[in-house]
mmCIF file of C-alpha atoms in Angstrom:
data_model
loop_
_atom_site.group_PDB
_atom_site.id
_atom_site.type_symbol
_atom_site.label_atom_id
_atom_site.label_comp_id
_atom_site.label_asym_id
_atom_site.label_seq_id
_atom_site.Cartn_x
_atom_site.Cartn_y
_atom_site.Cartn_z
ATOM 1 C CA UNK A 1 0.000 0.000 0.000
ATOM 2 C CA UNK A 2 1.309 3.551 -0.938
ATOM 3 C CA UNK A 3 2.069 5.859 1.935
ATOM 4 C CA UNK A 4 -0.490 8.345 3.015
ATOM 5 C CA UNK A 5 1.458 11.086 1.731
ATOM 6 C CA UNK A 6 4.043 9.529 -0.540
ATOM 7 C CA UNK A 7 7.368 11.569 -1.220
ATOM 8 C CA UNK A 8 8.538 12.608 -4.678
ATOM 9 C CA UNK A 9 11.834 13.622 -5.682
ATOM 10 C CA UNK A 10 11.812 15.344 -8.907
ATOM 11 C CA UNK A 11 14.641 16.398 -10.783
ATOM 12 C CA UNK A 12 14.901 19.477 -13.047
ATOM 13 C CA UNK A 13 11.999 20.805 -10.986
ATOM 14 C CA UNK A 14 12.719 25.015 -12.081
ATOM 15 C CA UNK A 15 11.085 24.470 -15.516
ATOM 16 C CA UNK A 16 9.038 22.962 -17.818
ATOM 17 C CA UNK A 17 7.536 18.946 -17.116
ATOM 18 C CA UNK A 18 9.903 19.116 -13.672
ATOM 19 C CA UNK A 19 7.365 21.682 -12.900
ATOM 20 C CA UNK A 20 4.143 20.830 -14.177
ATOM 21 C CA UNK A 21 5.135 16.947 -12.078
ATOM 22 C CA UNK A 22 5.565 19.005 -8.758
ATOM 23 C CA UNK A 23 2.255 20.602 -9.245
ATOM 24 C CA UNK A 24 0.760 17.360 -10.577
ATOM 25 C CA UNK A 25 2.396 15.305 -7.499
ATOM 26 C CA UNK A 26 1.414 18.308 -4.854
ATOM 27 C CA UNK A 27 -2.326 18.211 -6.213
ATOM 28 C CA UNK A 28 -2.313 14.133 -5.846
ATOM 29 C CA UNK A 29 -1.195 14.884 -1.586
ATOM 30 C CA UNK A 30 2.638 14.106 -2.104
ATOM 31 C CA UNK A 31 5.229 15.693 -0.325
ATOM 32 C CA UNK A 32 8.318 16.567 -2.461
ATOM 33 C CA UNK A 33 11.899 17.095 -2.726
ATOM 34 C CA UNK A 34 12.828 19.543 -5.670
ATOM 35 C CA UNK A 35 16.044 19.332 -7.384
ATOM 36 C CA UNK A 36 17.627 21.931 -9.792
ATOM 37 C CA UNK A 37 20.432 24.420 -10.201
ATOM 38 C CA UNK A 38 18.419 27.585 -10.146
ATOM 39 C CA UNK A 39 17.226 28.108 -6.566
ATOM 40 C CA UNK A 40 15.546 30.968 -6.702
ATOM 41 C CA UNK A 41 12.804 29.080 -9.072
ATOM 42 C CA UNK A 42 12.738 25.950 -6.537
ATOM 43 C CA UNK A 43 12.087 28.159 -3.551
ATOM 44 C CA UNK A 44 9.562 30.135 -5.779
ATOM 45 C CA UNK A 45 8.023 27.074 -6.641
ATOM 46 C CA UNK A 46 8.181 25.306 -3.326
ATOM 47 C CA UNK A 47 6.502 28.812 -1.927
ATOM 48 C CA UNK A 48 3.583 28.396 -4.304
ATOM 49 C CA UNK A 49 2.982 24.528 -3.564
ATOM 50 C CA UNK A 50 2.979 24.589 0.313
ATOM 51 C CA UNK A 51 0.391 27.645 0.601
ATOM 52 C CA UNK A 52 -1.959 25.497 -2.406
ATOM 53 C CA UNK A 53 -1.886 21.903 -0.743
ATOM 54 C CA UNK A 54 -0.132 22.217 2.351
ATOM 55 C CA UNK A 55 2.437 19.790 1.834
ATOM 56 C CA UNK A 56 5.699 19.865 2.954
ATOM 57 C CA UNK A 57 8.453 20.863 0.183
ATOM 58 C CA UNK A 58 12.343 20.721 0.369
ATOM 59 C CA UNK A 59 14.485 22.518 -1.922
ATOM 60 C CA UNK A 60 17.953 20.849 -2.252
ATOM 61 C CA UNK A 61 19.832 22.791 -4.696
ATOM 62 C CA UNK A 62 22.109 20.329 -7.169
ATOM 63 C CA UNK A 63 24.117 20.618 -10.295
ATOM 64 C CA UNK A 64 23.791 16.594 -12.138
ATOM 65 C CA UNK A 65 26.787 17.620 -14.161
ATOM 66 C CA UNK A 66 29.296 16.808 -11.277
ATOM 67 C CA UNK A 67 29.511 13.141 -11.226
ATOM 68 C CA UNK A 68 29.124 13.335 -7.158
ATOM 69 C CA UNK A 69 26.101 15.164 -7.080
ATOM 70 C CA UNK A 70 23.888 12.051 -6.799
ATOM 71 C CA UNK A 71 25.594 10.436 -4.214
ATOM 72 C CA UNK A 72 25.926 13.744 -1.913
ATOM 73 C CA UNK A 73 21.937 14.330 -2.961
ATOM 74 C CA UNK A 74 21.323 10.685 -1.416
ATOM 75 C CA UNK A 75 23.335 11.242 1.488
ATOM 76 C CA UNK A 76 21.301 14.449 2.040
ATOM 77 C CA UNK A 77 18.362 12.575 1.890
ATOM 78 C CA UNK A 78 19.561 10.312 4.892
ATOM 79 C CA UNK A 79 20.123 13.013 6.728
ATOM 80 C CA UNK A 80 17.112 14.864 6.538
ATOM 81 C CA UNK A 81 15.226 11.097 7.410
ATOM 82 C CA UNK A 82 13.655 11.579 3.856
ATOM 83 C CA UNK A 83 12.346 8.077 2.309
ATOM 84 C CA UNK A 84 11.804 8.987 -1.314
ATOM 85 C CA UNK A 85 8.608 6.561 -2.528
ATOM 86 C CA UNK A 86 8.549 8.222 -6.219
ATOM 87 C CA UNK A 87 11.190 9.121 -8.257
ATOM 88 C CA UNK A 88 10.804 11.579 -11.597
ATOM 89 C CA UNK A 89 14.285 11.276 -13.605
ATOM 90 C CA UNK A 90 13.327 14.653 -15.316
ATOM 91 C CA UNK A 91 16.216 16.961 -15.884
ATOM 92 C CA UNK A 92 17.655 17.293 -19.087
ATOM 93 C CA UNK A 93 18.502 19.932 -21.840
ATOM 94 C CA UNK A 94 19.763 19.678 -25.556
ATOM 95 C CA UNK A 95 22.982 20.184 -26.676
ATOM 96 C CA UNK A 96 23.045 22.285 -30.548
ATOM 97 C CA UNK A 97 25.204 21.938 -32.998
ATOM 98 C CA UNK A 98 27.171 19.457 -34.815
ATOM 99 C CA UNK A 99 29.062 16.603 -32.473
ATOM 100 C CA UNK A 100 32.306 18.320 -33.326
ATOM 101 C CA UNK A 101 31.582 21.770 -32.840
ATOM 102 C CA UNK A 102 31.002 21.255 -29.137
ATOM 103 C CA UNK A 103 33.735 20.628 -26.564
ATOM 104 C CA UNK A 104 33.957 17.151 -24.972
ATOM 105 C CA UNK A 105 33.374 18.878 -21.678
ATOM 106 C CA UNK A 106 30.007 19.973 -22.898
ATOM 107 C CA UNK A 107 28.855 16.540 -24.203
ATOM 108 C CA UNK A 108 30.093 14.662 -21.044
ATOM 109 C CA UNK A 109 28.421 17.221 -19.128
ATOM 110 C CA UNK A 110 25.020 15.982 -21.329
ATOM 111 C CA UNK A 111 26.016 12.271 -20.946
ATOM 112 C CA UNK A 112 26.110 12.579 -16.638
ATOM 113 C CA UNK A 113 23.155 14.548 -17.001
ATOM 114 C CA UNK A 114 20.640 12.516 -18.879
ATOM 115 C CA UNK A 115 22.562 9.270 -18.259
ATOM 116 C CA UNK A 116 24.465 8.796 -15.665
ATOM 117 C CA UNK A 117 22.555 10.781 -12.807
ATOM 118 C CA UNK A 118 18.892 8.780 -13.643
ATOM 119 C CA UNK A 119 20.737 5.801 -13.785
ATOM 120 C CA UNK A 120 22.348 6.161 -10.241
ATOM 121 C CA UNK A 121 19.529 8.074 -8.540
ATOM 122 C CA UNK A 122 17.686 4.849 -9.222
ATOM 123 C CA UNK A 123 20.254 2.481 -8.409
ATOM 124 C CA UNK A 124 20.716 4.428 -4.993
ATOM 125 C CA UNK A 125 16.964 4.809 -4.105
ATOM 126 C CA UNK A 126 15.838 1.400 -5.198
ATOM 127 C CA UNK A 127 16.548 -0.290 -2.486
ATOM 128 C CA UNK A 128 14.566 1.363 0.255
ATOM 129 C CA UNK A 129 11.419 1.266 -1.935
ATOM 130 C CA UNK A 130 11.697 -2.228 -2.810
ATOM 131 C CA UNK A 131 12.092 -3.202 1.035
ATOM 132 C CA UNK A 132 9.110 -0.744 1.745
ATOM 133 C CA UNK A 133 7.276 -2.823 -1.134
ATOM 134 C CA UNK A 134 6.315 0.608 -2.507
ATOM 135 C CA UNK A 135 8.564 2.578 -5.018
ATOM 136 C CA UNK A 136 7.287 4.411 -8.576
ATOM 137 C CA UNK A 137 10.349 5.529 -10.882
ATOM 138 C CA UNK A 138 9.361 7.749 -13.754
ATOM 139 C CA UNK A 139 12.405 8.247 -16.979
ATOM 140 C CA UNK A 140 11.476 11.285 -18.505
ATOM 141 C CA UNK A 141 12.337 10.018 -22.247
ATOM 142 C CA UNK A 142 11.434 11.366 -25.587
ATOM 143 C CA UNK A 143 10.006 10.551 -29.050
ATOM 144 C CA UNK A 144 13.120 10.808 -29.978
ATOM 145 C CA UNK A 145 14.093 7.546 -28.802
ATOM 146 C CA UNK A 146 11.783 5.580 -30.940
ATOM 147 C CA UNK A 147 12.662 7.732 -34.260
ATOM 148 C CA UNK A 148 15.672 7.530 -36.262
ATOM 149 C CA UNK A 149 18.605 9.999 -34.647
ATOM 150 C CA UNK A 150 18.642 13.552 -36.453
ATOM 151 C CA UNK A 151 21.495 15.812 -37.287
ATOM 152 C CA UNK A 152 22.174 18.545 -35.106
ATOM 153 C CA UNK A 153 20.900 17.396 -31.779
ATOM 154 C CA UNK A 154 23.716 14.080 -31.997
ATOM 155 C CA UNK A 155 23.207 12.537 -28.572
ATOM 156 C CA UNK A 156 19.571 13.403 -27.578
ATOM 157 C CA UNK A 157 17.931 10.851 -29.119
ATOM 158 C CA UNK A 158 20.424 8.128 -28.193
ATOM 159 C CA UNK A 159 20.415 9.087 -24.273
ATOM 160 C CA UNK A 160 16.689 9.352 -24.957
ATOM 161 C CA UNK A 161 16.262 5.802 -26.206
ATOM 162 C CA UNK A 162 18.923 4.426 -23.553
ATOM 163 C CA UNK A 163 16.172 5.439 -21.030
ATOM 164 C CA UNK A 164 13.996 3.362 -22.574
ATOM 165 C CA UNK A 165 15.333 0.213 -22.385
ATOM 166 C CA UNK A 166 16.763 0.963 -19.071
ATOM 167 C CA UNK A 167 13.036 1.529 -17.651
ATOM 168 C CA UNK A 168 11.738 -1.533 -18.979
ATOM 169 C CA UNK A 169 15.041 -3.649 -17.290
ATOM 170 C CA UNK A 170 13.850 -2.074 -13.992
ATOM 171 C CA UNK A 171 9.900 -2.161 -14.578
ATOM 172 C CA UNK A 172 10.599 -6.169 -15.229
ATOM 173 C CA UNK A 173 13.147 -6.670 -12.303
ATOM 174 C CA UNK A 174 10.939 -4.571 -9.493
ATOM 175 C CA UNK A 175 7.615 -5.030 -10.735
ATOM 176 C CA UNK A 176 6.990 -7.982 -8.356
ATOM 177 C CA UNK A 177 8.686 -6.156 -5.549
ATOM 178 C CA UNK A 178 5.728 -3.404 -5.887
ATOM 179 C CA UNK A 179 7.861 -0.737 -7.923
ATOM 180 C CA UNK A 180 6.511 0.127 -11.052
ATOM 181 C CA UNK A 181 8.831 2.154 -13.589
ATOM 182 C CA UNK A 182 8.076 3.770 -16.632
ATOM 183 C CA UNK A 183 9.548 5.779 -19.292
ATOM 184 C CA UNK A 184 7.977 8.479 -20.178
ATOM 185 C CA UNK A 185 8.208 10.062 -24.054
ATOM 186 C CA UNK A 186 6.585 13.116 -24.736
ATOM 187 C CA UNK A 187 7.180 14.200 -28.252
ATOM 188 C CA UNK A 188 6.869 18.371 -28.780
ATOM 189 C CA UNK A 189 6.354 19.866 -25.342
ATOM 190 C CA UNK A 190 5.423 23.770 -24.677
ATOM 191 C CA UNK A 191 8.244 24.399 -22.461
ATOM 192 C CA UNK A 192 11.617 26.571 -22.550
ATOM 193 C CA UNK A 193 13.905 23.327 -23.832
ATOM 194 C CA UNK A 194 13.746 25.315 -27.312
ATOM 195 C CA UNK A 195 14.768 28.993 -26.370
ATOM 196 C CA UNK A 196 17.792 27.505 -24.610
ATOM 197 C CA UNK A 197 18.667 25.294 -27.181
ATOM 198 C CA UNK A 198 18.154 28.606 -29.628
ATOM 199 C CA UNK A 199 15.578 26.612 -31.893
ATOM 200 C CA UNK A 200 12.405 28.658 -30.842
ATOM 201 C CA UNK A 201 11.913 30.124 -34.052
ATOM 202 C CA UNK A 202 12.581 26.481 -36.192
ATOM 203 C CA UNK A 203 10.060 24.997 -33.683
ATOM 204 C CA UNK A 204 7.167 27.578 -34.162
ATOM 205 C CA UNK A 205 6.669 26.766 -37.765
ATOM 206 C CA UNK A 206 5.539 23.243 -36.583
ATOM 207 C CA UNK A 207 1.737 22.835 -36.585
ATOM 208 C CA UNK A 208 -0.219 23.345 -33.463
ATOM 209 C CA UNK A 209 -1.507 20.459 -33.033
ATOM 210 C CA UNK A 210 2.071 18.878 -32.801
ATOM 211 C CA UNK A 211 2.247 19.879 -29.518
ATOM 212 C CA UNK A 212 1.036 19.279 -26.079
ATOM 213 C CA UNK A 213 1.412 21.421 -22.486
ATOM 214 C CA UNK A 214 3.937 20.395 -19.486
ATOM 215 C CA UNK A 215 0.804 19.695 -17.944
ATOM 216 C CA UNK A 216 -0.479 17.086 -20.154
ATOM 217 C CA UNK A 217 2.470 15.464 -20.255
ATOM 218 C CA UNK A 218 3.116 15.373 -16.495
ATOM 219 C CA UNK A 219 -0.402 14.385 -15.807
ATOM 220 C CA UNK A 220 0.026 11.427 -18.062
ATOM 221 C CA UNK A 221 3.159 10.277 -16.811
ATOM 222 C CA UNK A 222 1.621 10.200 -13.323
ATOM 223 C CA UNK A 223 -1.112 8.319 -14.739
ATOM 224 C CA UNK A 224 0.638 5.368 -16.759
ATOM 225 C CA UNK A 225 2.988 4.791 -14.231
ATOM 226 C CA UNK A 226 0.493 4.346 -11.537
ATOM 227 C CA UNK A 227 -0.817 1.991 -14.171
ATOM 228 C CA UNK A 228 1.868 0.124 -14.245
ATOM 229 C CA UNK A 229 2.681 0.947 -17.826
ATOM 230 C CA UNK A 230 6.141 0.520 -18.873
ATOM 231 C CA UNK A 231 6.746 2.872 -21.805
ATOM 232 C CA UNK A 232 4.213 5.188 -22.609
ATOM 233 C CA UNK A 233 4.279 8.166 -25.860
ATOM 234 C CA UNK A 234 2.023 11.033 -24.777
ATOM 235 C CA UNK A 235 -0.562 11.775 -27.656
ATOM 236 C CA UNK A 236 -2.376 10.563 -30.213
ATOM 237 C CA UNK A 237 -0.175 12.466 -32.894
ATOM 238 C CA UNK A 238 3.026 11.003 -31.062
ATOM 239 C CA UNK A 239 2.116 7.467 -30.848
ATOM 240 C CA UNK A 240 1.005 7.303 -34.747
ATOM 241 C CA UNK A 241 4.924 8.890 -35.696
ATOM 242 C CA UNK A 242 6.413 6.140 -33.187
ATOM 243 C CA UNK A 243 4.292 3.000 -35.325
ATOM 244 C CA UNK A 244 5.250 4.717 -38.460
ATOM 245 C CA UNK A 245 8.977 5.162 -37.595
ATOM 246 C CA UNK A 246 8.733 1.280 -36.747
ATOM 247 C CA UNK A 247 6.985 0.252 -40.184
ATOM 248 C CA UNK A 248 9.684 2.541 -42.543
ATOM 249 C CA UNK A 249 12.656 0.928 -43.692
ATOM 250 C CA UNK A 250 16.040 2.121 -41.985
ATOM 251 C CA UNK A 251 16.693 4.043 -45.547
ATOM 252 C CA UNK A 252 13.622 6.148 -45.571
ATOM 253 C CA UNK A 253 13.398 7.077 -42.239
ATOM 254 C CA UNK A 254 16.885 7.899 -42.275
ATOM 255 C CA UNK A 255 16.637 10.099 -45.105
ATOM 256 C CA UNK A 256 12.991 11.976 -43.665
ATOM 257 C CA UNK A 257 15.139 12.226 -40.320
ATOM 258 C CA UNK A 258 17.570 13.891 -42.342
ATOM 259 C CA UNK A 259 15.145 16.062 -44.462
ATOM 260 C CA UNK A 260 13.607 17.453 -41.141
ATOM 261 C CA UNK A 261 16.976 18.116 -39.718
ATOM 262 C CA UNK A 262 17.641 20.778 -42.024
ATOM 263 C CA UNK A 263 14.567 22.358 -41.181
ATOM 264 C CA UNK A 264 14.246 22.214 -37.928
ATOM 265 C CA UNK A 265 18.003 21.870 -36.350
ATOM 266 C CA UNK A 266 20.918 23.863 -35.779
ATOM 267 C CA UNK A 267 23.773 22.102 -37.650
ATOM 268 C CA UNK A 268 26.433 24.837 -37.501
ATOM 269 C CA UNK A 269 29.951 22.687 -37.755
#
């Protein structure tokens, strides 16, 4: 049985889905832990949820680029007495440009980010929530890791689809030990992950009805995984590119991946 009020730890909480699942989670009667680099937006944030649901809220500051920060984040945890029962692997950014025309320093910085911190902060909190017999683990994936990989964005959709397979390893080794895991792949998202990336502009000429809110997407990641669902693509429109990327031969979808590239990515060498 869950918790009365379960705890959520949720990871790139400032912005975007990290935001619209700490609303989501409050609304549901979860405490939270918030996680992100910019605290001024996770005490903001943490303000506005306590005062709406009453819940308690801890801000604990954390850059997932340093390779300790999930191990000091844990240990924080322990000291604080927290018992995290849901875990939302959601921070992660883009990286522009051609592979070469970014430093190593930048893409290892994306590879600890979107790989290596989920991948521990599981590891790490697993444990407690399988001897509790009550754990939830949602990977914040993409689209991206269903469709062929495009030029100009060279290691999202690989970290994206790594998720992927990673969740459904954990959903089948926990699932009997009352943890359900899912990954989560939202395809367009209203959010700032464009204007930081410096793609705004490419992305508005896509059609409207391309994209969904934060909030949708949170809301249905809270939803599947409490399902028990084990990979789920938000949207209609999403799920019918994901069974057409699976149908096209390797050839065509490589060269419509590279097509839309053009359009729609920065590929500045």
């Amino acid at each position: 049985m869950p918790p009365a009020r379960p705890l959520s730890l949720v990871t790139g909480a400032s912005a975007g889905i990290g935001t619209a699942f700490a609303r989501e989670l409050a609304a549901r009667g979860h405490d939270l832990v918030l996680v992100a680099r910019r605290v001024e937006r996770l005490e903001a944030l943490a303000a506005e949820l306590r005062e709406r649901h009453g819940g308690a809220v801890a801000v604990l500051p954390c850059d997932l680029a340093d390779p300790a920060a999930p191990d000091r984040l844990c240990g924080e945890l322990e000291r604080r007495g927290l018992a995290v029962d849901w875990l939302v692997n959601n921070a992660g950014y883009g990286v522009p440009g051609s592979f070469v025309a970014n430093a190593w320093r930048t893409h290892a910085d994306f590879l600890q980010v979107l790989l290596a911190a989920p991948t521990e902060l599981a590891w790490r909190l697993l444990p407690a929530m399988r001897a509790r017999g009550y754990g939830r683990i949602v990977n914040v994936a993409s689209l991206a890791g269903f469709v062929p990989g495009s030029a100009g964005h060279t290691l999202y959709a690989a970290a994206k689809a790594y998720l992927v397979k990673f969740s459904q390893s954990l959903a089948l080794e926990n699932r009997a030990a009352g943890v359900n895991v899912c990954a989560l792949c939202p395809g367009f998202t209203w959010s700032e992950f464009h204007d930081v990336t410096g793609t705004r502009a490419k992305m508005d000429r896509l059609p409207r009805f391309m994209w969904l809110t934060a909030e949708e997407v949170a809301r249905q990641g809270v939803a599947a995984v409490e399902r028990g669902k084990v990979v789920h693509v938000t949207g209609r429109v999403n799920r019918a590119i994901k069974a057409l990327a699976e149908l096209l031969p390797d050839r065509l979808a490589l060269a419509l991946s590279a097509r839309e590239s053009k359009r729609y990515r920065q590929l500045e060498e």
